Every structure is written in C-alpha cells, then in structure tokens.
XYZ file of C-alpha atoms in Angstrom:
715
model
C 0.000 0.000 0.000
C 1.414 3.402 -0.996
C 2.460 5.967 1.602
C -0.280 8.327 2.748
C 0.768 11.706 1.439
C -2.493 13.200 2.645
C -1.635 12.217 6.231
C 1.870 13.352 6.793
C 3.006 16.024 4.357
C 4.614 18.576 6.675
C 5.222 21.512 4.339
C 2.703 22.847 1.823
C 4.091 23.316 -1.650
C 7.019 20.935 -1.177
C 6.468 19.309 -4.541
C 9.968 17.885 -4.779
C 9.469 16.006 -1.513
C 6.113 14.722 -2.678
C 7.652 13.370 -5.871
C 10.416 11.616 -3.979
C 8.224 10.071 -1.322
C 5.419 9.096 -3.680
C 7.943 7.158 -5.730
C 7.463 4.220 -3.376
C 4.358 3.459 -5.403
C 5.800 3.379 -8.901
C 3.636 3.572 -12.036
C 2.332 0.208 -13.051
C 3.115 -1.382 -9.692
C 0.396 -3.768 -8.540
C -1.453 -2.437 -5.496
C -2.555 -4.746 -2.702
C -6.340 -4.753 -2.549
C -7.435 -3.378 0.834
C -10.690 -5.312 0.852
C -14.254 -3.997 0.884
C -16.517 -2.943 3.725
C -16.832 -6.081 5.853
C -19.304 -7.675 8.260
C -22.242 -5.416 9.275
C -22.234 -7.122 12.659
C -18.771 -5.721 13.307
C -19.120 -2.601 11.191
C -22.745 -1.440 11.178
C -22.055 1.082 8.376
C -21.516 -1.907 6.092
C -25.256 -2.705 6.160
C -26.485 -1.965 2.600
C -30.112 -1.750 3.758
C -29.340 1.576 5.440
C -29.385 4.865 3.555
C -26.106 6.512 2.513
C -26.684 9.224 5.116
C -27.313 6.663 7.873
C -24.209 4.706 6.955
C -22.123 7.862 6.853
C -23.459 8.856 10.260
C -22.341 5.532 11.703
C -18.891 5.537 10.100
C -17.768 9.120 10.625
C -17.509 8.995 14.459
C -15.252 5.934 14.209
C -12.616 7.813 12.212
C -9.571 9.459 13.746
C -8.640 13.017 12.828
C -5.839 11.746 10.593
C -8.132 9.256 8.863
C -10.649 11.956 8.113
C -8.021 14.186 6.565
C -6.659 11.241 4.564
C -10.047 10.957 2.825
C -9.803 14.541 1.576
C -6.876 14.144 -0.822
C -5.613 11.697 -3.393
C -2.455 9.815 -2.500
C -0.283 9.099 -5.513
C 1.596 11.681 -7.561
C 2.039 9.104 -10.329
C -1.719 8.749 -10.354
C -1.881 12.473 -10.976
C -0.531 14.519 -13.883
C 1.574 11.649 -15.250
C -0.506 8.622 -14.410
C -2.695 8.426 -17.461
C 0.219 7.751 -19.762
C 1.227 4.554 -17.985
C -0.372 1.264 -18.882
C -1.923 0.454 -15.505
C -1.715 3.704 -13.537
C -4.886 5.596 -12.708
C -5.194 9.342 -13.034
C -5.722 9.673 -9.265
C -6.090 7.379 -6.279
C -7.419 7.708 -2.745
C -6.225 4.682 -0.827
C -9.159 4.482 1.552
C -8.938 3.320 5.188
C -8.370 -0.409 5.504
C -9.018 -0.416 9.260
C -12.595 0.719 8.714
C -13.322 -1.097 5.478
C -13.294 2.109 3.420
C -12.298 0.957 -0.077
C -9.789 2.771 -2.252
C -11.155 4.971 -5.018
C -9.474 4.947 -8.406
C -10.009 7.724 -10.928
C -9.393 8.192 -14.673
C -9.371 11.045 -17.150
C -12.164 10.462 -19.599
C -13.842 13.298 -21.531
C -12.776 11.707 -24.858
C -12.088 8.158 -23.713
C -10.020 6.639 -20.919
C -6.514 8.089 -20.622
C -4.855 5.065 -19.071
C -2.460 3.249 -21.311
C -4.364 2.275 -24.448
C -8.117 2.661 -24.834
C -10.764 3.264 -27.454
C -10.129 6.748 -28.842
C -13.592 8.183 -29.320
C -14.212 11.208 -31.528
C -13.520 14.481 -29.728
C -16.418 15.701 -27.570
C -16.961 18.578 -30.021
C -17.840 15.906 -32.599
C -20.359 14.466 -30.156
C -21.814 17.947 -29.758
C -22.132 18.200 -33.535
C -24.321 15.109 -33.405
C -27.083 17.067 -31.640
C -28.243 13.759 -30.179
C -29.030 12.883 -26.582
C -28.986 9.192 -27.473
C -25.489 9.449 -28.887
C -24.345 11.342 -25.797
C -25.631 8.509 -23.623
C -23.751 6.010 -25.787
C -20.599 8.108 -25.487
C -20.719 8.326 -21.692
C -21.584 4.662 -21.378
C -18.693 3.627 -23.613
C -16.181 5.728 -21.671
C -17.396 4.416 -18.325
C -17.478 0.798 -19.488
C -13.797 1.010 -20.375
C -12.975 3.033 -17.256
C -14.629 0.347 -15.145
C -12.610 -2.391 -16.793
C -9.446 -0.451 -16.163
C -10.310 -0.610 -12.462
C -11.714 2.908 -12.026
C -14.514 4.095 -9.788
C -14.578 7.695 -11.096
C -14.181 9.120 -14.573
C -13.319 12.791 -15.073
C -15.938 13.926 -17.555
C -17.874 15.269 -19.247
C -16.375 18.704 -19.933
C -19.325 21.096 -20.224
C -17.530 24.459 -20.225
C -19.311 26.779 -22.661
C -17.006 28.015 -25.403
C -16.334 31.747 -25.196
C -13.553 32.156 -27.766
C -12.714 29.738 -30.598
C -9.037 30.323 -29.815
C -9.493 28.271 -26.641
C -7.016 25.404 -26.735
C -9.592 23.015 -25.278
C -12.384 23.815 -27.732
C -12.314 20.185 -28.882
C -12.941 18.923 -25.349
C -16.312 20.604 -24.761
C -19.734 20.776 -26.343
C -19.529 24.127 -28.079
C -20.849 27.628 -27.634
C -24.432 27.134 -26.459
C -25.373 26.448 -22.820
C -28.599 24.619 -23.690
C -26.793 22.230 -26.040
C -24.028 21.639 -23.488
C -26.559 20.985 -20.736
C -28.749 18.615 -22.721
C -25.767 16.556 -23.898
C -24.045 16.525 -20.534
C -27.051 14.991 -18.768
C -27.338 11.817 -20.915
C -23.540 11.506 -20.996
C -23.584 11.364 -17.200
C -26.533 8.987 -17.056
C -24.943 6.684 -19.609
C -21.684 6.630 -17.674
C -23.180 6.160 -14.224
C -25.416 3.367 -15.517
C -22.159 1.418 -15.835
C -21.462 1.791 -12.116
C -18.843 4.522 -12.517
C -19.112 7.940 -10.906
C -18.717 10.979 -13.149
C -16.921 14.240 -12.393
C -18.462 17.012 -14.481
C -15.952 19.793 -15.115
C -14.691 22.555 -14.752
C -16.917 24.554 -12.451
C -17.728 27.363 -12.662
C -16.078 29.318 -15.514
C -13.176 27.971 -17.537
C -12.776 29.875 -20.783
C -9.133 29.854 -21.910
C -5.726 28.283 -21.451
C -3.769 31.545 -21.517
C -2.849 32.378 -17.890
C -5.343 29.743 -16.742
C -3.583 29.123 -13.424
C -3.680 32.774 -12.368
C -6.458 34.309 -14.428
C -9.132 36.440 -12.781
C -12.391 36.306 -14.744
C -14.811 39.161 -14.157
C -18.283 37.849 -14.965
C -21.555 39.552 -14.104
C -24.255 37.509 -12.299
C -26.642 37.316 -15.255
C -23.972 36.053 -17.646
C -22.817 33.514 -15.080
C -26.336 32.195 -14.574
C -27.506 32.197 -18.197
C -24.346 31.077 -20.006
C -21.788 29.303 -17.833
C -23.731 27.644 -15.015
C -26.687 25.948 -16.813
C -24.679 22.884 -17.948
C -23.508 22.284 -14.378
C -26.971 22.882 -12.962
C -28.439 20.316 -15.340
C -25.606 17.864 -14.619
C -26.438 18.003 -10.917
C -30.226 18.317 -10.947
C -31.079 16.141 -13.950
C -27.983 14.041 -14.532
C -27.267 13.193 -10.910
C -23.525 13.718 -11.334
C -21.708 12.063 -8.435
C -18.862 14.541 -8.346
C -18.053 18.010 -9.633
C -14.547 19.186 -10.484
C -13.657 22.808 -9.803
C -11.161 24.420 -12.136
C -8.306 26.870 -12.198
C -8.197 30.619 -11.915
C -10.482 33.051 -10.170
C -14.095 34.052 -10.695
C -14.586 37.653 -9.624
C -11.544 37.452 -7.374
C -12.367 34.069 -5.800
C -10.272 30.989 -6.609
C -12.496 28.401 -8.279
C -11.754 25.666 -5.729
C -12.246 28.035 -2.783
C -15.389 29.790 -4.018
C -17.971 29.728 -1.237
C -20.439 31.692 -3.376
C -20.439 29.014 -6.079
C -19.567 25.746 -4.341
C -21.500 26.201 -1.098
C -24.273 28.668 -1.845
C -25.172 27.767 -5.437
C -24.022 24.172 -5.921
C -25.005 22.773 -2.533
C -27.577 25.078 -0.933
C -29.444 26.134 -4.059
C -29.083 23.126 -6.337
C -29.038 20.510 -3.575
C -25.826 18.787 -4.662
C -24.981 15.869 -2.332
C -21.841 14.519 -3.999
C -18.244 15.591 -3.546
C -16.270 18.424 -5.117
C -12.795 17.514 -6.377
C -10.109 19.950 -7.434
C -8.351 20.070 -10.737
C -4.700 19.183 -10.247
C -2.926 21.606 -7.910
C -5.771 24.146 -8.175
C -6.323 24.908 -4.438
C -4.249 27.781 -3.055
C -5.003 27.791 0.683
C -6.074 24.949 2.968
C -8.411 26.942 5.208
C -10.017 28.892 2.383
C -10.548 25.735 0.339
C -12.124 23.952 3.302
C -14.444 26.862 4.033
C -15.028 27.463 0.329
C -16.514 24.057 -0.444
C -13.705 21.793 -1.679
C -14.021 18.163 -0.554
C -11.063 16.409 -2.164
C -7.736 17.761 -3.386
C -6.077 16.181 -6.427
C -3.548 14.756 -7.125
C -2.059 14.883 -3.577
C -2.598 16.805 -0.367
C -0.457 19.876 -0.857
C -3.127 21.878 1.003
C -5.316 19.128 2.409
C -2.810 17.397 4.694
C -2.683 16.718 8.411
C -0.222 19.492 9.168
C -2.123 22.335 7.483
C -5.689 21.239 8.226
C -5.001 20.451 11.884
C -3.303 23.798 12.245
C -6.270 25.536 10.590
C -8.634 23.866 13.077
C -6.398 24.691 16.036
C -6.228 28.334 14.977
C -9.985 28.544 14.598
C -9.797 29.185 10.855
C -11.741 25.995 10.080
C -14.182 24.184 12.320
C -14.057 20.458 12.883
C -17.644 20.362 11.668
C -16.471 21.706 8.314
C -13.842 18.963 8.045
C -16.422 16.353 9.011
C -18.809 17.736 6.420
C -16.282 17.249 3.644
C -15.534 13.705 4.763
C -19.263 12.993 4.929
C -19.688 14.219 1.343
C -17.050 11.768 0.129
C -18.345 8.821 2.155
C -22.000 9.468 1.303
C -21.198 9.533 -2.408
C -19.218 6.306 -2.166
C -22.053 4.606 -0.291
C -24.620 5.832 -2.829
C -22.521 4.589 -5.738
C -22.164 1.154 -4.139
C -18.375 1.313 -3.817
C -18.452 -0.254 -0.332
C -20.736 -3.095 -1.353
C -19.085 -4.560 -4.429
C -15.803 -6.113 -5.362
C -13.122 -3.861 -6.739
C -13.301 -3.442 -10.484
C -10.500 -5.428 -12.152
C -7.893 -3.523 -14.123
C -8.004 -5.909 -17.054
C -7.880 -4.883 -20.706
C -9.076 -8.293 -21.842
C -12.503 -7.623 -20.324
C -13.174 -4.656 -22.614
C -15.498 -5.469 -25.514
C -13.443 -3.690 -28.137
C -15.868 -4.542 -30.923
C -18.692 -2.724 -29.144
C -16.457 0.231 -28.341
C -15.199 0.492 -31.919
C -18.757 0.393 -33.213
C -19.685 3.157 -30.794
C -16.708 5.237 -31.943
C -17.736 4.861 -35.590
C -21.391 5.673 -34.970
C -20.544 8.733 -32.872
C -18.256 10.047 -35.606
C -20.827 9.399 -38.344
C -23.400 11.274 -36.279
C -21.030 14.230 -35.890
C -19.451 14.561 -39.348
C -20.826 17.851 -40.655
C -21.278 18.609 -44.343
C -20.644 22.346 -44.601
C -20.766 22.742 -48.387
C -21.769 20.474 -51.264
C -21.917 21.573 -54.888
C -22.823 18.131 -56.134
C -19.497 16.507 -55.293
C -20.969 14.263 -52.606
C -21.853 11.533 -52.103
C -19.050 10.076 -54.175
C -20.252 8.370 -57.344
C -17.748 5.529 -57.561
C -14.802 7.554 -58.920
C -12.088 5.488 -60.582
C -9.288 7.514 -59.051
C -9.038 9.561 -55.856
C -6.083 11.719 -54.858
C -5.709 12.144 -51.121
C -3.705 15.218 -50.154
C -2.372 16.020 -46.679
C -0.756 14.123 -43.828
C -4.043 13.675 -41.966
C -5.174 11.280 -44.713
C -2.904 8.725 -43.085
C -3.705 9.342 -39.431
C -6.402 10.403 -36.985
C -5.553 13.802 -35.468
C -6.476 14.471 -31.857
C -6.227 17.165 -29.235
C -3.520 16.949 -26.606
C -3.508 17.127 -22.831
C -5.619 15.289 -20.269
C -8.245 14.438 -22.916
C -5.771 12.749 -25.250
C -6.240 9.003 -25.670
C -3.763 6.448 -26.986
C -5.918 4.261 -29.260
C -5.941 0.489 -29.334
C -5.900 0.703 -33.117
C -6.657 3.365 -35.696
C -8.183 3.266 -39.166
C -6.850 6.106 -41.294
C -8.963 7.845 -43.934
C -6.758 6.335 -46.624
C -7.366 2.831 -45.281
C -11.102 3.375 -44.888
C -11.578 4.946 -48.309
C -9.450 2.311 -50.059
C -11.483 -0.448 -48.471
C -14.787 1.205 -49.393
C -13.720 2.114 -52.930
C -12.703 -1.435 -53.706
C -10.116 -2.902 -56.057
C -11.508 -1.054 -59.061
C -10.492 2.390 -57.799
C -7.006 3.851 -57.598
C -6.223 5.674 -54.332
C -3.064 7.781 -54.271
C -1.599 10.007 -51.572
C 0.596 13.081 -51.340
C 1.565 14.656 -48.016
C 1.121 18.143 -49.461
C 4.535 19.500 -48.516
C 5.254 20.353 -52.164
C 2.197 22.222 -53.414
C 3.114 21.777 -57.042
C 3.516 18.026 -56.727
C 0.267 17.770 -54.794
C -1.596 19.785 -57.421
C -0.218 17.582 -60.180
C -1.324 14.442 -58.377
C -4.773 15.977 -57.914
C -4.967 16.906 -61.606
C -4.583 13.261 -62.584
C -7.491 12.050 -60.391
C -11.243 12.122 -60.801
C -11.632 13.523 -57.299
C -9.174 15.258 -54.989
C -9.712 15.187 -51.229
C -7.549 17.559 -49.196
C -7.166 16.889 -45.469
C -6.438 20.006 -43.411
C -5.748 20.019 -39.697
C -5.167 22.367 -36.806
C -3.452 21.694 -33.496
C -5.005 22.402 -30.134
C -5.101 21.080 -26.644
C -4.535 21.783 -22.999
C -1.996 24.379 -21.802
C -1.986 26.681 -24.855
C -4.585 28.686 -26.747
C -4.395 29.017 -30.519
C -2.712 32.229 -31.613
C -5.220 32.705 -34.432
C -7.903 30.861 -36.392
C -6.070 30.201 -39.644
C -4.908 26.692 -40.437
C -1.329 27.948 -40.487
C -1.500 29.158 -36.881
C -3.017 25.917 -35.744
C -0.510 23.594 -37.413
C 2.788 25.386 -38.098
C 4.549 22.192 -39.174
C 2.091 21.727 -42.023
C 3.012 24.913 -43.858
C 0.531 26.896 -45.920
C -2.540 24.658 -45.884
C -4.808 27.412 -47.211
C -2.488 27.841 -50.175
C -2.355 24.087 -50.693
C -6.147 23.861 -50.855
C -6.324 26.707 -53.382
C -3.685 25.136 -55.644
C -5.313 21.714 -55.538
C -8.718 23.236 -56.246
C -7.276 25.059 -59.267
C -5.878 21.773 -60.553
C -8.986 19.645 -60.000
C -12.532 21.080 -60.178
C -13.790 18.166 -58.083
C -11.940 19.074 -54.897
C -13.329 18.249 -51.479
C -11.810 19.499 -48.226
C -11.986 17.403 -45.063
C -11.292 19.467 -41.957
C -9.822 17.632 -38.981
C -9.962 20.520 -36.532
C -10.999 20.867 -32.915
C -13.179 23.884 -33.621
C -13.770 26.787 -35.991
C -11.103 27.786 -38.496
C -11.049 30.344 -41.274
C -11.902 29.002 -44.747
C -10.847 31.674 -47.276
C -10.914 29.040 -50.023
C -14.551 28.028 -49.401
C -15.698 29.397 -52.752
C -13.049 27.466 -54.668
C -13.948 23.906 -53.677
C -16.901 21.636 -54.409
C -17.361 20.269 -50.916
C -16.328 20.919 -47.315
C -16.636 18.222 -44.667
C -15.960 18.987 -41.006
C -14.800 15.700 -39.495
C -13.392 17.177 -36.238
C -10.851 15.042 -34.350
C -12.441 11.789 -35.483
C -11.175 9.107 -33.112
C -9.782 5.721 -34.009
C -12.583 4.812 -36.448
C -11.823 7.905 -38.546
C -11.404 6.122 -41.866
C -14.415 3.823 -41.625
C -16.782 6.590 -40.556
C -15.543 9.072 -43.156
C -15.743 6.547 -45.983
C -19.327 5.653 -45.115
C -20.332 9.316 -45.103
C -18.446 10.327 -48.258
C -19.901 7.412 -50.205
C -23.397 8.037 -48.884
C -23.772 4.780 -46.973
C -24.968 7.011 -44.139
C -26.175 10.594 -44.199
C -23.808 13.174 -42.675
C -25.406 13.551 -39.268
C -23.603 16.582 -37.864
C -24.646 20.184 -37.312
C -22.283 22.894 -36.096
C -22.162 23.406 -32.306
C -19.884 26.383 -32.995
C -19.963 29.284 -35.450
C -17.352 29.542 -38.209
C -16.414 33.196 -38.859
C -15.473 34.751 -42.176
C -12.697 36.823 -40.640
C -10.570 36.666 -37.523
C -12.039 39.912 -36.211
C -15.599 38.582 -36.509
C -15.139 36.014 -33.738
C -16.362 36.702 -30.197
C -13.906 38.352 -27.791
C -11.732 39.604 -30.650
C -9.876 42.890 -30.871
C -10.302 43.882 -27.219
C -7.416 42.681 -25.019
C -9.498 43.314 -21.887
C -11.928 40.654 -23.156
C -9.223 38.287 -24.410
C -6.514 37.309 -23.600
C -6.739 39.740 -20.692
C -4.832 42.650 -19.183
C -2.638 42.000 -16.150
C -4.097 38.464 -15.998
C -7.644 39.794 -15.718
C -10.299 39.038 -18.322
C -13.516 41.049 -18.411
C -16.538 39.277 -19.857
C -17.999 42.577 -21.063
C -19.845 40.844 -23.907
C -22.207 39.479 -21.275
C -24.609 36.899 -22.666
C -23.657 37.625 -26.288
C -21.585 34.470 -26.633
C -21.264 32.385 -29.799
C -24.053 32.888 -32.335
C -25.647 35.427 -29.993
C -22.583 37.613 -30.676
C -22.933 37.319 -34.464
C -26.694 37.913 -34.367
C -26.547 40.906 -32.029
C -23.857 42.616 -34.110
C -25.330 41.709 -37.494
C -22.198 39.802 -38.545
C -22.665 37.193 -41.269
C -20.760 34.003 -40.384
C -19.145 31.723 -42.912
C -21.109 28.801 -41.482
C -23.652 29.477 -38.730
C -24.353 27.611 -35.518
C -26.619 24.638 -36.232
C -25.646 24.460 -39.911
C -25.088 21.158 -41.632
C -26.251 19.699 -44.934
C -27.864 16.374 -45.704
C -27.784 14.404 -48.942
C -31.491 15.092 -49.161
C -33.688 18.123 -48.474
C -36.305 18.833 -45.814
C -39.351 21.026 -45.481
C -40.918 22.450 -42.324
C -44.627 23.190 -41.999
C -47.607 23.658 -39.684
C -45.784 24.997 -36.638
C -47.932 25.221 -33.516
C -46.503 27.216 -30.626
C -47.588 26.986 -26.993
C -46.042 27.709 -23.630
C -45.608 23.992 -22.880
C -44.432 22.823 -26.297
C -43.785 23.797 -29.897
C -44.616 21.357 -32.671
C -43.683 21.304 -36.333
C -43.983 18.861 -39.216
C -40.744 17.834 -40.906
C -40.876 16.301 -44.388
C -38.160 14.708 -46.474
C -38.628 16.505 -49.796
C -35.676 14.845 -51.554
C -34.860 11.537 -53.184
C -32.788 9.872 -50.464
C -33.261 8.805 -46.879
C -31.651 11.411 -44.686
C -31.311 12.939 -41.240
C -32.840 16.262 -40.215
C -31.990 18.234 -37.084
C -34.867 20.677 -36.522
C -33.936 23.386 -34.033
C -36.136 25.661 -31.920
C -35.043 29.204 -31.115
C -36.831 31.793 -29.023
C -36.352 35.540 -29.156
C -37.206 36.966 -25.746
C -38.470 40.467 -24.923
C -36.193 42.827 -23.021
C -37.735 43.527 -19.604
C -35.818 46.771 -19.253
C -33.181 48.909 -20.862
C -30.404 47.310 -18.860
C -31.405 43.745 -19.791
C -30.623 43.293 -23.468
C -31.689 39.968 -24.939
C -30.007 38.107 -27.807
C -32.055 37.998 -31.027
C -32.495 34.258 -30.518
C -31.549 31.459 -28.137
C -31.597 27.714 -28.695
C -34.392 26.173 -26.629
C -34.928 22.798 -28.284
C -33.670 20.367 -30.903
C -34.275 16.829 -32.052
C -32.938 14.471 -34.684
C -35.048 12.424 -37.096
C -34.286 10.119 -40.013
C -36.873 10.128 -42.792
C -37.350 8.225 -46.049
C -38.125 10.162 -49.250
C -41.554 11.754 -48.950
C -41.919 10.764 -45.301
C -43.179 13.276 -42.728
C -43.132 13.320 -38.965
C -44.473 15.618 -36.294
C -41.777 16.660 -33.823
C -42.333 18.220 -30.427
C -40.051 20.548 -28.486
C -41.083 20.475 -24.800
C -40.912 23.804 -22.950
C -41.049 24.931 -19.346
C -41.121 28.265 -17.586
C -37.322 28.170 -17.549
C -37.375 28.194 -21.357
C -38.702 31.761 -21.208
C -36.810 32.983 -18.145
C -33.892 35.338 -17.682
C -31.772 35.925 -14.581
C -33.042 38.989 -12.719
C -30.037 40.373 -10.881
C -32.141 42.542 -8.584
C -34.354 39.666 -7.470
C -31.496 37.142 -7.675
C -33.927 34.748 -9.299
C -35.199 33.477 -12.629
C -38.033 35.633 -13.943
C -40.305 35.528 -16.993
C -40.789 38.951 -18.533
C -44.070 40.078 -20.010
C -44.117 40.893 -23.702
C -43.840 39.248 -27.085
C -41.788 36.086 -27.607
C -40.617 35.208 -31.103
C -40.733 31.477 -31.855
C -38.498 30.194 -34.660
C -37.918 26.699 -36.056
C -35.387 25.876 -38.722
C -32.336 23.915 -39.783
C -29.799 26.338 -38.275
C -29.639 29.593 -36.351
C -29.627 31.439 -39.693
C -32.000 29.172 -41.652
C -35.369 29.757 -39.991
C -38.254 28.068 -41.805
C -41.239 28.648 -39.486
C -41.990 31.578 -37.191
C -44.664 32.465 -34.666
C -45.237 34.407 -31.489
C -46.251 33.842 -27.885
C -47.212 36.282 -25.166
C -48.436 39.824 -25.593
C -47.622 40.956 -29.099
C -48.825 44.257 -30.544
C-alpha cells in the first residue's frame, strides 16, 4: 500500500518532496487490494439496507482526525498529472482506510475516452456535440465508463461542459460548443450513460473555464446574469437532472475568488441552491489555501494533499480558521457519495484490458463520428459516385488527429482515412496520396485524379490557446494549408476538403472547392466513418455546435485585449450573454457557417408549426430523393424587460434528430417549461419571466429559420 501523502506532508508546496516520497508506489506497480466494507455485525455502516446518510453517520464517528483528513486528498503523484500515460496507472487514487473497510477509489481522465495506457479513442467531444443527439451522448458516456470500469476505475473525469467563449481556446475540442442549452442537454445523458455502468462521473470545470492563456492565475470578471444564463446551466443540469456524483472545480479566479475556494459558487449555489450531495474535487494543484478551500466548499484535493494534509488542516482547526464540523462535512460528502454509488458493497473493479469489448467500443466510436461529421458545403461533389481515381492530399489522410492534454487518448488501433476509403472504394479504384509539402507536386497528383480530397488540420489542446484561427496558426509544421487547398482546387474542379480541426477555423478558399466536410478530431474509427459518409452509406449527421467566422475579427472576444486574452491576468466578460451565435446575431455579422448548420444528402421542409407555452410542434418532411437525417432546431427571441437587460435575437431552446425516407413526414415536439422563457433577474437574484412578445423560430440552423410564430403579448 502506498504511503499516505495526505496524512503526513509537513510543508505545503514541497512538490519535490512529494515526488520523492510518492515514488514508493511506482507507475504500473500492482497495489494490494485493501478489501471492501466487511461484516455489518462488526461494522454497522456496512449494512447496505441503510441509507447513505445513515451509513455515513455511523462511520464518521469511528474515524480518527488523521483518517478523516486522509479521505480529503488523493495519495499518488504518479496517479496524478503523469498517471494516465502509464499502462496500468490511474489518473488519481485515494487509498481508503483499511481499518474501517473504506475501499480505495481509483479515478481516470475520460472526456474523450479513458486516458490510461491504451483505450478506445472516441471522436472528440466537439464531434459528439455536432451530433445534436441525446442518445449518442448517452452512448458516449456509457462507452467511456465501461472502459474506465474495466481499467479498475470508480470515477471518470468527464464530461467537460464548459461553454465556449472564444474559438481560440485550446480546449475547444474537449467541450460541447458555444451554447449552454446544447451543453446541458448533452451533458445529462452523458452522465446517465456513464453512471449506468457503475462509474461515478466528475463534471468539469466549475464554474467558468474559458481559456488556457494564464489559466492558473487568471481572474475572470463575470456579471451575475452572464454567469447564470451562459456558464452555469450545464452544471446545474448535470447536478439536478444528470445526478452527477462529483463536480470538479477548475483553475483561476471568478470575480476574485479561486475556483476551488469559491464559497459563493460551491457552497451557496451548488449545494444550498441546487441541492448537490456529492463531492467536489479539485483540478490538479488548483487549491491555493487549505483553510479557504475547506471553508469554500472543496471536498477532495487532487492529485495529492499539498493543502489538504494533516499538518495544514489540523493547524487551521487549532487556529480557529476551520471548524471540525467543516472537516467532518467534507468527509461525509465523500463517504456518502461512495455509499450511494455502491463502492463499499461490491468487489473492486478489475484492471483488465481483456474484459473490454473492443468490438462494441469500436462500433460506438464509428457511430458517434458518423453522427457528428458535418457537411458544410456540397456543390454536387458528394456523395461520391464511384470515382475510378481519388487523390488524397495532406498528412491527416494517413492518421487520426487528436487534441492533446488530459483528454488525449492512446488508441488500441486506428483506421486512417486512406485505409477506410481504399477499403470502401474497392479494387476497381485507384487511391493515391501526397503529403502536401510540395504544393506543385500535390496539385499535379490531384490533376490526374477524378476527385481530390484535401485533409487540413489544426493543433489544439490543454496548456496553450491558438494564436489565431487560420490553419497555419493551428498547425505550423504543415506549412501553408490554405495555399495548398487553393492550388489543388485550381488543378482539379472536383476538390473536397476534409477538416480535422478541434473547432472553428477560417476558410478563405470556401468558394473554390466543391465540398467541405468537417470531421473534427475523429477518433480511431476515422477512416471507416468518413468513408461511409463520403460514399453516402450514411447521411452526414452533424450540425455545427460552434460558429465559423469569415474573418478573424468577426469572432467573439476579438480585438479587445481586456476581453481576451486579458490585461494583467484579468479578463472582463464585457460581452455578457452575447456568446457564440448570440454575438454574431446581435452585431449583425454574417458568419461563414452558422451555428446549427449542416447539410444532408437530401432536403427537408418544415410546416404547420404550432406554438404553446408547454411545447412547440412542427412537421418535418423529407422533400428529396434519399433517406436522410434532419436536425430541426427551436429558437426563441425573448423580450427585453428593461433597458439594462438586453436579450439576444435568438436562443436555442430545443432540438431533435429524425431520419426520414423520401416523402416521409413526422411531427416533432419541443417540450418547454417556464425556464425556457426565463432570464436571470439580478435585482431579485432569481429566474423571472418577462411580459411581452416572444418570437418562436424553427429551422435547420440559427440562420436558416423556416417557421416563425409568437407567444405572449404581441402588438
């Protein structure tokens, strides 16, 4: 059993000592199982017929002061920032208390798949968001948790539901895009799918996490309305509707309060207002002060107890800075959550790769990618009509790009686009490849083919934001990708561009090519999924969860350093609620491709909209010649209750996804509640519904509205 860093660490911040002492539990070393709860006759808290609160109430008084503190921090530095890259190591570990039958808890990174040695590399979460499908989100969470469970984990760190503020954000690929409603409604089924596998989820990063630049020290100034309407709804839904077992607080400060020490958010909103009963875990090394974290609502420090250790917490209690009741409350939150999740009452999950059903996981990865591949432009080039020769241009044709950082997954296997397309095209077609380094050579290869497909990539991930939105900024080692696309398009009129990016990029060549396919970071089934979509075996199922701008300066939080990247490590969210497409709509800026946009291989009509306060209905009809997938979207334009409360022209309030045969119609319903019409009233500190006229809009994107109506008092 590894040494208990959380018990004995004598000096806060002594990272070198922690590294040396934690080395007694080396990565990959087999841990001795400490056993499970035990005999209820000897340990009454082991009785599963009691409620989690009753069991916690019986166990807590039996714990020593040191044992309580040991439950409030993870124990293994190698199970922290480095652990996920080792074959058997967990991301974090709390060793439990063997004397009392408290089992260890093992944790894994998991927003895009399990980061623990090799695993199934699922498409990036932004691709899931593009699927606009609650069912697919449930499949995604369930797949991650199934693999996490069979790697011996009790907790998976995911989903990431941070609302995208700027497309330069290095972790754009890791979240669900720019709309809080979409993030919330995908996060909930993700969590339910994961926890149905017996694994606890840790939704992250509460409360505002908007950029990588200066993330460890950044102070984010956000007004209460913007916080409530944009950044908190995904977390509120995760707790209230999804039942998330744990919540991870992030880095930086919100209005001068460190995220993992924020009493206003963690205690008052999360626990008192939303009724959260689980535990709050820190992002790695995020807490700054032991007493302030304890009083501010943090239950468990990761990856080790730099702040939450016996020396600092006992001293804080002795000095009257923290009450023993506060310490006990944090321990109770951890124990209660473990009892509720059944951790005490089951055998430890085996860390055994052979138990993972890789066929099921690979199928899930392919289906998720197919559902998220987004057809941005199509001038008749797609679906492919059995071309005899295809020229593939770009390095990404032979790999599956991914984001880097804690969401990066080492795949079991990977099917490249070249492999998938060659298999689908069959022996009768000639598939050639050029890496695109020499534009002239690439153009010549394209000229000799029936169809040219150019693969363009960016590079993003944790720790660094993108310096700009061009392909060159995102992938400096690839050279001039925009120029490459233009030269290939000039050489072959049947040029298609496949974008493997983690978010929006500029597309100055959009008018020069026949087709544009946004395939995101596609996961290990990249080639199979792309081939099926390009050949029309399945309809491209994706719609944009983010807006693509025409120009760099069009993007939100552009051109004002106080908004981004900040001045003196302070960022002011002066745009308020005008985030994402709300920004473009409010300023009258035409995007290159709007939020919600995505083409099918067929066409759809919308008719007979009926709007009510409890639901909006509309008939969707396939008006084309092929079976295809429609994603009808409901937007509401709300009245401004006063001069100081400016509303966006429209807000997403519903969506669904339907597959229809040619000529087939279906009636879809968008359920509504009072919250659908509410805004955050800062004076009342409550959600309020303003009187006035509400515009109701249904269409295929935020800029393609097919049916309109009104509700409320309209003159």
